[in-house]
Coordinates of C-alpha atoms in Angstrom, one line a residue:
M1 CA 29.4 2.3 -13.3
T2 CA 27.9 4.3 -10.2
H3 CA 28.9 3.1 -6.7
I4 CA 26.8 3.6 -3.6
E5 CA 27.8 2.7 0.0
T6 CA 25.0 2.3 2.4
D7 CA 24.1 0.5 5.7
I8 CA 21.3 -1.8 4.4
A9 CA 20.5 -2.7 0.8
V10 CA 16.9 -3.9 0.2
I11 CA 16.7 -5.4 -3.2
G12 CA 13.1 -5.7 -4.3
G13 CA 10.3 -3.0 -3.6
G14 CA 7.4 -5.2 -2.9
L15 CA 5.4 -5.2 0.3
G16 CA 8.3 -7.0 2.2
G17 CA 10.9 -4.6 0.7
V18 CA 8.9 -1.4 1.6
A19 CA 8.3 -2.7 5.2
A20 CA 11.9 -3.7 5.6
A21 CA 13.2 -0.2 4.4
L22 CA 10.7 1.6 6.7
A23 CA 11.8 -0.4 9.7
A24 CA 15.5 0.2 9.2
L25 CA 15.0 3.9 8.2
K26 CA 13.0 4.5 11.4
R27 CA 16.1 3.2 13.4
G28 CA 18.0 6.0 11.6
H29 CA 20.1 3.9 9.1
R30 CA 20.8 4.5 5.5
V31 CA 18.9 2.3 3.1
V32 CA 19.1 1.7 -0.7
L33 CA 15.8 0.3 -1.9
S34 CA 15.6 -1.0 -5.5
E35 CA 12.6 -2.2 -7.5
E36 CA 12.2 -3.7 -11.0
H37 CA 8.8 -2.1 -11.8
P38 CA 7.5 1.5 -12.0
W39 CA 5.5 1.1 -8.8
L40 CA 6.7 0.1 -5.3
G41 CA 4.3 -2.2 -3.5
G42 CA 4.6 -5.5 -5.3
Q43 CA 1.5 -7.8 -5.1
L44 CA -0.6 -4.7 -3.8
T45 CA 0.3 -2.3 -6.6
S46 CA 2.3 -3.4 -9.6
Q47 CA 0.7 -6.7 -9.5
A48 CA -2.8 -5.1 -8.7
V49 CA -4.0 -7.6 -6.2
P50 CA -5.9 -6.3 -3.2
P51 CA -5.0 -7.7 0.3
D52 CA -5.9 -11.3 1.1
E53 CA -6.1 -11.2 4.9
H54 CA -7.5 -13.1 7.9
I55 CA -10.9 -12.5 9.5
W56 CA -9.5 -10.8 12.6
V57 CA -7.5 -8.1 10.7
E58 CA -9.7 -5.2 11.9
Q59 CA -8.9 -6.2 15.5
F60 CA -5.4 -7.8 15.7
G61 CA -2.9 -10.0 14.0
V62 CA -1.0 -7.5 11.9
T63 CA 1.8 -5.0 12.6
T64 CA 1.3 -1.5 13.6
T65 CA 2.8 -0.2 10.3
Y66 CA 0.7 -2.6 8.2
R67 CA -2.3 -1.2 9.9
S68 CA -1.1 2.3 9.1
L69 CA -1.0 1.3 5.5
R70 CA -4.6 0.0 5.6
E71 CA -5.9 3.0 7.4
G72 CA -4.0 5.2 5.2
I73 CA -5.7 3.8 2.1
R74 CA -9.1 4.3 3.8
Q75 CA -8.2 7.8 4.6
Y76 CA -7.1 8.5 1.1
Y77 CA -10.5 7.7 -0.1
R78 CA -12.1 9.9 2.5
D79 CA -9.9 12.8 1.5
A80 CA -9.9 12.5 -2.2
Y81 CA -13.1 10.7 -3.4
P82 CA -16.7 11.7 -3.5
L83 CA -17.9 9.1 -1.0
T84 CA -21.5 8.7 0.1
D85 CA -22.2 9.8 3.6
T86 CA -22.6 6.3 4.6
A87 CA -19.3 5.2 3.2
R88 CA -17.5 8.3 4.7
R89 CA -18.7 7.3 8.2
D90 CA -17.8 3.7 7.8
L91 CA -14.7 3.1 10.0
Q92 CA -14.1 -0.2 8.1
L93 CA -14.6 1.3 4.6
N94 CA -14.3 -1.2 1.9
P95 CA -14.3 0.8 -1.4
G96 CA -14.8 -2.0 -3.8
R97 CA -17.2 -4.0 -1.6
G98 CA -15.4 -7.1 -2.9
R99 CA -15.8 -10.5 -1.2
V100 CA -12.1 -11.4 -1.1
S101 CA -11.1 -8.8 1.4
R102 CA -12.4 -6.2 3.9
L103 CA -10.3 -3.7 2.0
C104 CA -10.7 -4.0 -1.7
H105 CA -9.2 -0.9 -3.4
E106 CA -7.4 0.5 -6.4
P107 CA -3.8 -0.2 -6.6
R108 CA -2.9 3.4 -7.3
V109 CA -4.2 4.4 -4.0
A110 CA -2.0 2.0 -2.2
L111 CA 1.0 3.3 -4.2
A112 CA 0.1 6.9 -3.0
V113 CA 0.1 5.8 0.6
I114 CA 3.4 3.9 0.3
T115 CA 4.8 6.9 -1.3
R116 CA 3.8 9.1 1.5
M117 CA 5.1 6.7 4.1
L118 CA 8.5 6.8 2.4
A119 CA 8.5 10.5 1.7
P120 CA 10.2 11.9 4.9
H121 CA 13.1 9.5 4.5
L122 CA 13.7 10.4 0.9
S123 CA 13.8 14.1 2.1
S124 CA 16.3 13.2 4.8
G125 CA 18.6 11.7 2.3
R126 CA 18.8 8.5 4.2
L127 CA 16.7 6.5 1.6
T128 CA 17.8 6.1 -2.1
V129 CA 15.3 4.5 -4.4
L130 CA 16.6 2.9 -7.5
Q131 CA 13.9 2.3 -10.1
P132 CA 13.5 0.4 -12.4
H133 CA 16.5 -1.8 -11.5
V134 CA 17.1 -5.5 -11.4
P135 CA 20.0 -7.4 -9.6
I136 CA 22.5 -8.9 -12.1
A137 CA 25.5 -9.8 -10.0
A138 CA 26.8 -10.0 -6.4
D139 CA 30.3 -9.9 -4.8
T140 CA 30.4 -12.6 -2.1
T141 CA 33.3 -14.2 -0.2
D142 CA 33.5 -16.5 2.8
D143 CA 29.6 -16.4 3.0
T144 CA 29.5 -12.6 3.2
V145 CA 27.8 -10.5 0.6
H146 CA 29.8 -7.4 0.0
S147 CA 27.9 -5.8 -2.8
V148 CA 25.1 -6.1 -5.3
T149 CA 25.2 -4.8 -8.8
L150 CA 21.9 -3.6 -10.3
R151 CA 21.0 -2.7 -13.9
H152 CA 18.5 -0.1 -15.0
T153 CA 16.0 -1.9 -17.1
T154 CA 15.7 0.8 -19.8
T155 CA 19.1 2.5 -20.1
G156 CA 21.3 -0.6 -19.1
A157 CA 23.3 1.7 -16.7
E158 CA 24.8 -0.3 -13.8
T159 CA 25.0 0.6 -10.1
T160 CA 26.9 -1.2 -7.5
V161 CA 25.6 -1.1 -3.9
S162 CA 27.9 -2.0 -1.0
A163 CA 26.1 -2.6 2.3
T164 CA 26.7 -4.2 5.7
F165 CA 23.4 -6.1 5.4
V166 CA 21.6 -7.2 2.2
L167 CA 17.9 -8.1 2.2
D168 CA 16.4 -10.1 -0.6
A169 CA 12.8 -8.9 -1.1
T170 CA 12.6 -9.7 -4.8
E171 CA 9.5 -11.6 -5.9
T172 CA 11.3 -14.7 -6.7
G173 CA 14.5 -14.6 -4.5
E174 CA 16.7 -13.3 -7.2
L175 CA 19.7 -12.7 -4.9
L176 CA 19.9 -16.3 -3.7
P177 CA 21.6 -17.7 -6.6
L178 CA 23.6 -14.6 -7.3
T179 CA 25.0 -14.7 -3.8
G180 CA 25.6 -18.4 -3.6
T181 CA 22.9 -18.7 -0.8
A182 CA 21.7 -22.2 -0.4
Y183 CA 17.9 -22.3 -1.5
V184 CA 15.1 -24.7 -2.5
T185 CA 12.7 -24.3 -5.4
G186 CA 9.4 -26.1 -6.2
A187 CA 7.9 -29.0 -4.2
E188 CA 9.7 -30.9 -1.6
G189 CA 8.9 -34.6 -1.4
R190 CA 7.1 -36.3 1.4
D191 CA 10.1 -38.4 1.8
E192 CA 12.1 -35.2 2.8
T193 CA 9.6 -33.2 4.9
G194 CA 7.0 -35.9 6.0
E195 CA 4.1 -33.5 4.9
P196 CA 0.9 -35.4 4.1
S197 CA 0.1 -32.9 1.3
A198 CA 3.5 -33.1 -0.4
P199 CA 4.2 -35.4 -3.4
E200 CA 5.9 -38.5 -2.6
H201 CA 9.1 -37.2 -4.3
G202 CA 10.2 -33.6 -4.8
D203 CA 10.2 -31.6 -8.0
P204 CA 12.0 -28.3 -8.1
T205 CA 10.1 -27.3 -11.2
N206 CA 6.7 -27.8 -9.7
V207 CA 5.6 -24.4 -8.4
Q208 CA 2.3 -22.6 -7.9
S209 CA 0.9 -20.9 -11.0
I210 CA 1.4 -17.3 -11.7
A211 CA -1.5 -15.1 -13.0
W212 CA -1.3 -11.9 -15.1
C213 CA -4.2 -9.8 -13.7
F214 CA -6.2 -7.1 -15.5
V215 CA -8.7 -4.4 -14.5
F216 CA -11.8 -3.5 -16.3
D217 CA -15.1 -1.8 -16.1
H218 CA -18.2 -1.9 -18.3
V219 CA -19.5 0.7 -20.8
E220 CA -23.3 0.0 -21.4
G221 CA -23.8 -0.1 -25.3
G222 CA -20.0 0.5 -26.0
D223 CA -17.6 -1.7 -27.9
H224 CA -14.2 -2.0 -26.3
T225 CA -13.4 -5.5 -27.8
I226 CA -9.7 -5.9 -28.1
E227 CA -8.1 -7.4 -31.2
R228 CA -8.5 -11.2 -31.4
P229 CA -5.1 -12.7 -30.0
D230 CA -3.2 -14.6 -32.6
D231 CA -3.0 -17.5 -30.2
Y232 CA -6.6 -17.4 -29.2
A233 CA -7.4 -20.8 -30.6
H234 CA -4.6 -22.3 -28.5
W235 CA -5.9 -20.9 -25.1
R236 CA -9.5 -21.6 -26.1
A237 CA -8.8 -25.3 -26.4
L238 CA -6.8 -25.6 -23.2
A239 CA -8.7 -27.9 -20.8
P240 CA -6.8 -29.6 -17.9
A241 CA -8.2 -32.9 -16.9
F242 CA -9.2 -31.7 -13.4
W243 CA -10.8 -28.4 -14.6
G244 CA -14.3 -29.7 -15.7
D245 CA -14.3 -27.5 -18.8
A246 CA -12.0 -25.3 -20.9
M247 CA -10.1 -22.8 -18.8
L248 CA -11.6 -20.0 -20.9
S249 CA -15.0 -20.6 -19.2
F250 CA -16.7 -19.7 -15.9
T251 CA -15.9 -23.1 -14.6
A252 CA -13.0 -24.0 -12.2
P253 CA -12.4 -26.3 -9.4
N254 CA -13.6 -25.5 -5.9
P255 CA -10.3 -25.2 -3.9
R256 CA -11.8 -27.1 -0.9
T257 CA -13.7 -29.7 -2.6
L258 CA -11.7 -30.0 -6.0
R259 CA -15.1 -30.4 -7.7
P260 CA -15.5 -28.2 -10.8
E261 CA -18.1 -25.4 -10.3
T262 CA -19.5 -22.9 -12.5
R263 CA -19.2 -19.2 -11.3
T264 CA -21.7 -16.4 -12.1
F265 CA -20.6 -13.2 -13.7
N266 CA -23.3 -10.4 -13.0
V267 CA -22.1 -7.2 -14.6
N268 CA -22.9 -4.1 -12.5
P269 CA -25.3 -5.8 -10.2
P270 CA -27.9 -3.7 -8.2
Y271 CA -26.7 -2.1 -5.2
A272 CA -26.6 -3.7 -1.7
T273 CA -26.2 -7.1 -3.2
V274 CA -23.3 -7.9 -0.9
V275 CA -23.2 -7.4 2.8
G276 CA -19.4 -7.8 3.0
D277 CA -19.3 -9.5 6.5
E278 CA -19.4 -13.2 5.2
D279 CA -16.9 -15.5 7.0
P280 CA -14.4 -16.8 4.4
R281 CA -13.9 -19.9 6.6
A282 CA -17.4 -21.1 5.4
D283 CA -17.7 -19.2 2.1
A284 CA -14.6 -18.4 -0.1
G285 CA -16.8 -15.5 -1.7
D286 CA -15.9 -16.4 -5.3
D287 CA -19.4 -17.6 -6.5
D288 CA -19.7 -14.5 -8.6
L289 CA -16.6 -13.3 -10.3
W290 CA -17.7 -9.7 -10.7
I291 CA -18.0 -8.9 -7.0
F292 CA -15.3 -11.3 -5.8
R293 CA -12.5 -8.9 -6.4
R294 CA -14.3 -5.7 -7.3
I295 CA -12.0 -2.8 -6.3
A296 CA -14.5 0.3 -6.7
A297 CA -18.2 -0.2 -6.2
R298 CA -20.5 2.4 -7.6
E299 CA -22.6 2.5 -4.4
T300 CA -19.5 3.5 -2.4
F301 CA -19.4 6.9 -4.2
L302 CA -21.9 9.7 -4.7
P303 CA -24.4 9.1 -7.6
G304 CA -22.9 9.9 -11.0
S305 CA -19.4 9.5 -9.8
L306 CA -18.9 6.0 -11.4
D307 CA -20.8 4.8 -14.4
S308 CA -19.6 1.3 -13.6
D309 CA -18.0 -0.7 -11.0
I310 CA -14.3 -1.4 -11.4
V311 CA -13.2 -5.0 -11.2
L312 CA -9.9 -6.9 -10.9
A313 CA -9.6 -10.1 -12.7
N314 CA -7.6 -12.5 -10.5
W315 CA -9.4 -15.7 -11.0
P316 CA -8.5 -19.3 -11.5
Q317 CA -9.0 -19.0 -15.4
L318 CA -5.8 -16.8 -15.4
D319 CA -3.6 -19.4 -13.6
Y320 CA -0.8 -20.2 -15.9
L321 CA 0.2 -23.9 -15.7
G322 CA 2.7 -24.0 -18.6
G323 CA 5.9 -23.8 -16.6
S324 CA 8.0 -22.2 -13.8
I325 CA 9.6 -18.8 -14.2
I326 CA 12.3 -19.7 -11.6
D327 CA 15.7 -21.2 -12.7
T328 CA 14.8 -21.6 -16.4
P329 CA 16.1 -20.2 -19.6
D330 CA 12.4 -20.1 -20.7
R331 CA 11.4 -17.4 -18.1
Q332 CA 10.6 -14.7 -20.7
A333 CA 8.5 -17.2 -22.8
H334 CA 6.5 -18.1 -19.8
L335 CA 5.8 -14.6 -18.8
R336 CA 4.7 -13.9 -22.4
A337 CA 2.4 -17.0 -22.3
A338 CA 0.9 -16.0 -18.9
K339 CA 0.0 -12.7 -20.2
A340 CA -1.3 -14.2 -23.5
Q341 CA -3.6 -16.5 -21.5
S342 CA -5.1 -13.6 -19.5
R343 CA -5.5 -11.5 -22.8
S344 CA -7.4 -14.4 -24.4
F345 CA -9.6 -14.7 -21.4
A346 CA -10.3 -11.0 -21.6
Y347 CA -11.3 -11.4 -25.3
W348 CA -13.4 -14.4 -24.4
L349 CA -15.4 -12.4 -21.8
Q350 CA -15.9 -9.7 -24.5
T351 CA -17.0 -12.0 -27.3
E352 CA -18.0 -15.6 -26.2
A353 CA -18.8 -15.6 -22.5
P354 CA -22.4 -16.9 -21.7
R355 CA -24.7 -13.9 -20.5
P356 CA -27.6 -14.5 -18.1
D357 CA -29.9 -13.1 -20.9
G358 CA -28.9 -15.9 -23.2
G359 CA -26.6 -13.9 -25.4
T360 CA -22.8 -14.1 -25.6
G361 CA -20.0 -11.7 -24.7
W362 CA -19.9 -8.3 -23.1
P363 CA -18.2 -6.0 -25.8
G364 CA -18.7 -3.1 -23.4
L365 CA -16.1 -4.5 -20.9
R366 CA -13.3 -2.0 -21.1
L367 CA -9.7 -2.6 -20.0
R368 CA -8.5 0.1 -17.6
G369 CA -4.8 0.7 -18.1
D370 CA -5.1 4.0 -16.2
I371 CA -6.0 2.1 -13.0
V372 CA -2.9 -0.1 -13.2
G373 CA -0.4 2.3 -14.8
T374 CA -0.1 0.5 -18.1
D375 CA -1.3 1.1 -21.6
D376 CA -3.2 -2.1 -22.1
G377 CA -5.0 -2.6 -18.8
F378 CA -3.0 -5.6 -17.6
A379 CA -0.9 -5.2 -14.4
Q380 CA 2.7 -4.1 -14.6
A381 CA 3.8 -7.5 -13.4
P382 CA 2.3 -11.0 -12.9
Y383 CA 0.9 -12.1 -9.6
I384 CA 3.7 -14.3 -8.3
R385 CA 2.8 -16.7 -5.6
E386 CA 5.9 -18.8 -5.0
S387 CA 9.5 -17.8 -4.7
R388 CA 13.0 -19.5 -4.2
R389 CA 13.3 -20.2 -0.5
I390 CA 16.4 -20.1 1.6
R391 CA 17.7 -23.2 3.3
A392 CA 17.0 -21.9 6.7
M393 CA 18.0 -22.8 10.2
R394 CA 14.3 -23.5 10.8
T395 CA 12.0 -24.7 8.0
I396 CA 8.2 -24.4 8.6
V397 CA 6.4 -27.6 7.7
E398 CA 2.7 -28.6 7.3
Q399 CA 2.8 -30.4 10.7
D400 CA 3.6 -27.1 12.4
I401 CA 0.4 -25.2 11.3
S402 CA -2.2 -27.6 9.9
V403 CA -5.3 -27.9 12.1
A404 CA -5.8 -31.5 11.0
L405 CA -2.4 -32.5 12.0
R406 CA -2.2 -30.4 15.2
G407 CA -5.7 -30.5 16.3
H408 CA -7.5 -27.4 17.7
R409 CA -4.8 -26.5 20.1
G410 CA -4.7 -22.8 19.5
P411 CA -2.2 -20.7 17.7
A412 CA 1.0 -22.5 16.2
R413 CA 3.7 -20.9 18.4
F414 CA 7.3 -20.7 18.1
A415 CA 9.6 -19.6 20.9
D416 CA 11.7 -17.5 18.7
S417 CA 8.6 -15.9 16.9
V418 CA 9.3 -12.5 15.1
G419 CA 5.6 -12.0 13.9
V420 CA 2.2 -13.5 13.3
G421 CA 0.1 -14.5 10.3
M422 CA -3.1 -16.4 9.4
Y423 CA -4.3 -17.9 6.1
R424 CA -5.3 -21.2 5.0
I425 CA -2.7 -23.3 3.2
D426 CA -4.0 -22.2 -0.4
L427 CA -1.9 -23.5 -3.2
H428 CA -3.3 -22.9 -6.6
P429 CA -2.9 -25.4 -9.5
S430 CA 0.7 -25.8 -10.2
T431 CA 3.1 -26.2 -13.1
G432 CA 3.5 -29.9 -12.1
G433 CA -0.1 -30.6 -12.9
D434 CA -1.5 -30.5 -9.3
N435 CA -5.0 -29.4 -8.6
Y436 CA -5.6 -27.0 -5.7
I437 CA -4.1 -28.0 -2.3
D438 CA -6.2 -26.4 0.5
V439 CA -5.6 -27.1 4.2
E440 CA -7.1 -25.5 7.3
C441 CA -4.5 -23.6 9.3
A442 CA -4.1 -22.5 12.9
P443 CA -3.2 -18.9 13.4
F444 CA 0.7 -19.2 13.0
E445 CA 3.8 -17.4 14.1
I446 CA 7.0 -16.6 12.0
P447 CA 10.1 -18.2 13.6
L448 CA 13.4 -16.2 13.6
G449 CA 15.1 -19.4 12.4
A450 CA 13.1 -19.2 9.2
L451 CA 14.9 -15.9 8.4
I452 CA 18.4 -17.1 8.9
P453 CA 20.2 -18.8 6.0
V454 CA 22.2 -21.9 6.9
A455 CA 25.4 -20.3 5.7
T456 CA 25.3 -16.8 4.3
R457 CA 26.0 -14.5 7.0
N458 CA 24.7 -11.0 6.2
L459 CA 21.8 -11.8 3.8
L460 CA 18.2 -12.0 5.0
P461 CA 15.0 -13.0 3.2
A462 CA 12.4 -10.2 3.3
A463 CA 9.4 -11.6 1.3
K464 CA 8.1 -15.0 0.3
N465 CA 11.6 -16.5 0.3
I466 CA 11.9 -17.5 4.0
G467 CA 12.3 -21.0 5.3
T468 CA 8.9 -22.5 4.3
T469 CA 8.2 -25.5 2.1
H470 CA 6.2 -25.6 -1.1
I471 CA 3.2 -26.5 1.1
T472 CA 3.5 -23.9 3.9
N473 CA 4.5 -21.2 1.5
G474 CA 0.8 -21.4 0.5
A475 CA -0.1 -19.7 3.9
Y476 CA 2.9 -17.5 4.4
R477 CA 2.8 -15.8 1.1
L478 CA -0.1 -13.4 1.6
H479 CA 0.1 -9.6 2.0
P480 CA 0.2 -8.9 5.6
V481 CA 2.5 -11.9 6.3
E482 CA 4.9 -10.7 3.6
W483 CA 4.9 -7.1 5.2
N484 CA 5.6 -8.7 8.6
I485 CA 8.5 -10.7 7.3
G486 CA 10.0 -7.7 5.6
E487 CA 9.5 -5.5 8.7
S488 CA 11.1 -8.1 11.0
A489 CA 14.0 -8.6 8.6
G490 CA 14.6 -4.8 8.5
E491 CA 14.4 -4.6 12.3
L492 CA 16.8 -7.6 12.6
A493 CA 19.4 -6.0 10.2
A494 CA 19.2 -2.7 12.3
F495 CA 19.5 -4.6 15.6
C496 CA 22.6 -6.4 14.3
L497 CA 24.1 -3.3 12.7
E498 CA 23.9 -1.4 16.0
R499 CA 25.4 -4.2 18.1
E500 CA 27.9 -5.5 15.5
L501 CA 26.2 -8.8 15.5
L502 CA 25.2 -11.3 12.8
P503 CA 21.7 -12.7 12.5
A504 CA 22.9 -16.2 13.4
D505 CA 24.3 -14.8 16.7
V506 CA 20.9 -13.5 17.6
L507 CA 19.3 -16.9 16.9
A508 CA 22.0 -18.8 18.7
K509 CA 21.7 -16.9 22.0
P510 CA 18.4 -16.9 23.8
E511 CA 19.2 -13.6 25.7
L512 CA 19.9 -11.8 22.4
A513 CA 16.7 -13.3 20.7
G514 CA 14.7 -12.1 23.6
R515 CA 16.1 -8.6 23.4
F516 CA 15.3 -8.5 19.7
Q517 CA 11.8 -9.8 20.4
A518 CA 11.4 -7.0 22.9
T519 CA 12.5 -4.5 20.2
L520 CA 10.0 -5.8 17.8
T521 CA 7.2 -5.6 20.4
E522 CA 8.2 -1.9 21.1
A523 CA 8.0 -1.3 17.3
G524 CA 4.5 -2.7 17.2
V525 CA 5.2 -6.2 15.9
D526 CA 3.0 -8.9 17.7
I527 CA 5.2 -11.9 18.2
H528 CA 2.5 -14.1 19.7
W529 CA -1.2 -14.5 18.9
P530 CA -3.8 -13.7 21.6
E531 CA -6.2 -16.6 22.6
I532 CA -8.7 -16.4 19.9
L533 CA -11.0 -19.3 20.6
G534 CA -14.5 -18.1 20.7
Y535 CA -14.1 -15.1 18.5

């Protein structure tokens, strides 16, 4: 067994893990960063989902390093791709011209930018990246984590990492049970949190659905139909009571009204069909599935560069409702089933989907494994919306951030804020049988207390595993917020390491908390929202 000693161990290489590692490295500390999948970047890369962001993202509301990531992606396209003159001059270039985001792009480009951001730290020797590795054990005594043991997913070789601080940036909070850190799963009850959108009683198995995304384009006149899945009949018959049709259809509930609606699917629509400046507060942008999460639009590139748009499938029809992958012996079975559901939807698109011309199916739809780094066109990992969550010194509840409950009183502020975020409370249909839960949010902040476990002394959450509830996780789970959480956790570990403090010490003493907030501000982390009424 290999043994590594370091200052800070970041377990999990998604957006939060990358941001945490960068923050600690820029302070001069040694970092070990581990990741289960071939690509760093989590939901942005191995899960293939372009960023879900708030409407002010081009002006404010994200950290300086997250903005560097976004601008790095745009610059990569300018440097490497045959853009039209209009696209090249566009300061807010959106390569996919998708409706879900002002920056829809290919996951491999984000990977290239993340790799570049980490490169100098690899050269310095202060960063060690362990891939593909998963945590399998931890040595913890007296609420202090001494080491984490990782296993290589291919060879089975094990590596033990000893560190002064350990950050859990895994997609589902894998270190929490391994280290004995108190945590919550699933839905808390209204009897516990008082949240109007919570069920009356809690259910730890009721989590947001996962979705196994895939990427495709269309070859006119071609036939790229995949083999009919053996379990296709099972998925073809699946029709939840609230769905309004079979899940293998263009119908799904409207997240805000809960009424079933039928979407369109216009393959390679004419140029200039989307302006791209629509306000998602009034229009979610998902009326047409093709353009909703399109990641490369033909009109962005010089004529002849792309024969087809490139589209990411991350739609309601892929939401897997069959069970939770957290704290269950059936985890692998649920992962296989989630991918099988997506594979059946891809086959349905190729063979049975109703076309505008009255025909059925688009056999020319071609899965693009080269775009996502796989052989089959499906993402390396499922899109995971909900994690285990620490029992924190401060738990964020619906009452803290809901516009309906707070009224229009400006941003949801916390005196101990360590960052900002903004998104609706957006919960997808769940494994407990819930329909969407969609609640309008105020711009919110990230309280330091939500990053501090009630007992474990030197472990910090650095992803979707902070002190939220099942309900508020629906707002705090998106790309820029996860990055901010990870960056602030990395800064907190560095701050404590340099002063021989524990995170709970910083929270307990207002003077220390203020000094830490000043450190964050200096690093380019906004800790409070500007006044945004009228924007």
